[in-house]
Amino acid sequence: MKAVVVHGAGDLRVDTRPDPEPGPGEVLLAPEWGGICGSDVHYWKNGASGTALLRHPLVLGHEVAGRIAGLGAAVTGLEVGTAVTVHPAELVGDAHLPDRIAGRTNLHPRIRYFGSAAFDPHTDGGFCQLRTVRADQIRVLPDGVDTFSGALAEPLAVAMHAVSRAGDLRGRDVLVNGSGPIGALVVAAAKHAGASSVTASDIAETSLDMARAMGADATVNVGSEALPDDVEIAFEASGAPAALGPVLRATARGGTVVQVGNLPGAAVSAVLGDLVTRELTWVGSYRFVEEISDALTAMAGGLDVTPVVSHRFPIDAAAEALAAAATPGTGKVMLELR
């Protein structure tokens, strides 16, 4: 089979690897589509994503969907040929969490994630033509959701989890700062959750176009315009420390800011005074719990998130696909893996 493998910073190859066989409790997945995430780009460009350092070759990809190609022993309730996506997280060790975060499995201290170098040995991802997957990580695609859209369920789940962190959005005015693929999906998730109005902001007009396509009622190019005043709930999806001050200032007194974009792991300079004087609630949002199932339900109900896609590449053009995904203002880049 073919697999998209990063061997080191700047060293991406489409390797040939032996076909895997599913073990007990496993499914053999034949991925058809994969979406490129920022972490995939970081592994390729830097040999690291956050604190996860690349020590060995790693198959990239955690946003994938395809069809079941085989079943291991003791797997029931699934059939060969079924269209599915994957919940990419696997808890390591004791799954018990303190009562204060009971059920929030995304906060488990040790999680293996598809396409991650956080552990040694690394956890290969799904940018390959065959991948064994634990049966409990399989999510069947509902009628009307094809594998192309199914590969977008994982990033939509990230957006839906962020929206859930803000509380009830029905009838509320919302700002989404940073309109890349995740920000645009937050726009869609906020509208799906009943937000009265959503304003999206970015410095790239192509990103603002994507946000409008996903339902934004208004857009602001922060390269030349100021953010609106007194929004009830803000989602900061850019991860840029310089954006924190303006977003906090734009949020109404007593309002809520949900941090969706990954902030740097090192010291940064940021203007945070309004967090205190405006008595804001600033909460983090990390991956998702089971919102991937909610994402599939929303898609089956008619939520079309494919406007976030800007490029499609075959697996043999993976290097070009990663380069496109690294270009500012680019939407979601998809790899055809079959």
Coordinates of N, CA and C in Angstrom, one line a residue, residues 62-63 85-89 91 103-108 111 113 137 139 152-162 164-165 182 285-295:
H62 N -5.2 12.7 10.6 CA -6.2 12.2 11.5 C -7.6 12.6 11.1
E63 N -7.7 13.2 10.0 CA -9.1 13.5 9.4 C -9.3 12.6 8.2
T85 N -16.0 6.9 9.2 CA -14.9 7.7 9.6 C -14.4 7.2 10.9
V86 N -13.4 7.9 11.5 CA -12.7 7.4 12.6 C -12.6 8.5 13.7
H87 N -12.9 8.1 14.9 CA -12.5 9.0 16.1 C -11.1 8.7 16.4
P88 N -10.2 9.7 16.2 CA -8.8 9.4 16.1 C -8.1 9.3 17.5
A89 N -8.9 9.4 18.6 CA -8.3 9.4 19.9 C -8.4 8.0 20.6
L91 N -7.5 6.4 24.4 CA -7.0 6.7 25.7 C -6.0 5.6 26.1
G103 N -16.2 12.3 32.1 CA -16.8 12.3 30.7 C -16.0 13.1 29.7
R104 N -15.2 14.0 30.2 CA -14.4 14.9 29.3 C -13.1 14.1 28.9
T105 N -13.3 13.1 28.0 CA -12.2 12.2 27.7 C -11.1 12.9 26.9
N106 N -11.4 14.1 26.3 CA -10.4 14.9 25.6 C -9.3 15.4 26.6
L107 N -9.6 15.4 27.9 CA -8.7 15.9 28.9 C -8.0 14.8 29.6
H108 N -8.1 13.5 29.1 CA -7.4 12.4 29.6 C -5.9 12.7 29.5
I111 N -3.2 10.4 25.7 CA -4.1 10.0 24.5 C -3.2 9.8 23.3
Y113 N -3.2 9.7 19.4 CA -4.0 10.3 18.4 C -3.4 10.0 17.0
Q137 N -13.3 2.8 17.6 CA -13.0 4.1 17.1 C -13.7 4.4 15.8
R139 N -16.8 5.1 13.3 CA -18.1 5.8 13.3 C -18.7 5.6 11.9
L152 N -14.5 15.3 6.8 CA -14.6 16.7 7.4 C -15.3 16.6 8.8
A153 N -15.7 15.4 9.2 CA -16.4 15.3 10.4 C -15.5 15.6 11.6
E154 N -14.3 15.2 11.5 CA -13.3 15.5 12.6 C -13.1 17.0 12.9
P155 N -12.8 17.8 11.9 CA -12.6 19.2 12.1 C -14.0 19.9 12.5
L156 N -15.1 19.4 12.0 CA -16.4 20.0 12.4 C -16.6 19.6 13.8
A157 N -16.2 18.4 14.3 CA -16.3 18.1 15.7 C -15.6 19.0 16.6
V158 N -14.3 19.4 16.2 CA -13.6 20.4 16.9 C -14.3 21.7 17.1
A159 N -15.0 22.1 16.0 CA -15.7 23.4 16.0 C -17.0 23.2 16.9
M160 N -17.6 22.1 16.8 CA -18.8 21.9 17.6 C -18.5 21.8 19.1
H161 N -17.4 21.2 19.4 CA -16.9 21.2 20.8 C -16.7 22.6 21.3
A162 N -16.0 23.4 20.5 CA -15.8 24.8 20.9 C -17.1 25.6 21.1
S164 N -19.8 24.3 22.1 CA -20.4 23.7 23.3 C -19.8 24.4 24.6
R165 N -18.5 24.8 24.4 CA -17.8 25.4 25.6 C -18.4 26.8 25.9
I182 N -10.8 25.9 10.4 CA -11.5 25.7 11.7 C -12.4 26.9 12.1
S285 N -10.6 25.4 24.5 CA -11.4 24.3 23.8 C -10.3 23.5 23.2
Y286 N -10.3 22.2 23.5 CA -9.3 21.2 23.0 C -9.9 20.0 22.4
R287 N -9.7 19.8 21.1 CA -10.2 18.7 20.3 C -11.7 18.5 20.6
F288 N -12.1 17.3 21.0 CA -13.6 17.1 21.2 C -13.7 15.8 21.9
V289 N -14.9 15.5 22.4 CA -15.3 14.3 23.1 C -16.0 13.4 22.1
E290 N -17.3 13.5 22.1 CA -18.0 12.6 21.1 C -18.8 13.5 20.1
E291 N -18.3 14.8 19.9 CA -19.0 15.6 19.0 C -18.8 15.2 17.5
I292 N -17.9 14.2 17.3 CA -17.8 13.7 15.9 C -19.2 13.0 15.5
S293 N -19.8 12.4 16.4 CA -21.2 11.8 16.1 C -22.2 12.9 15.9
D294 N -22.1 14.0 16.7 CA -23.0 15.2 16.4 C -22.7 15.8 15.1
A295 N -21.4 15.8 14.7 CA -21.1 16.4 13.4 C -21.7 15.6 12.2

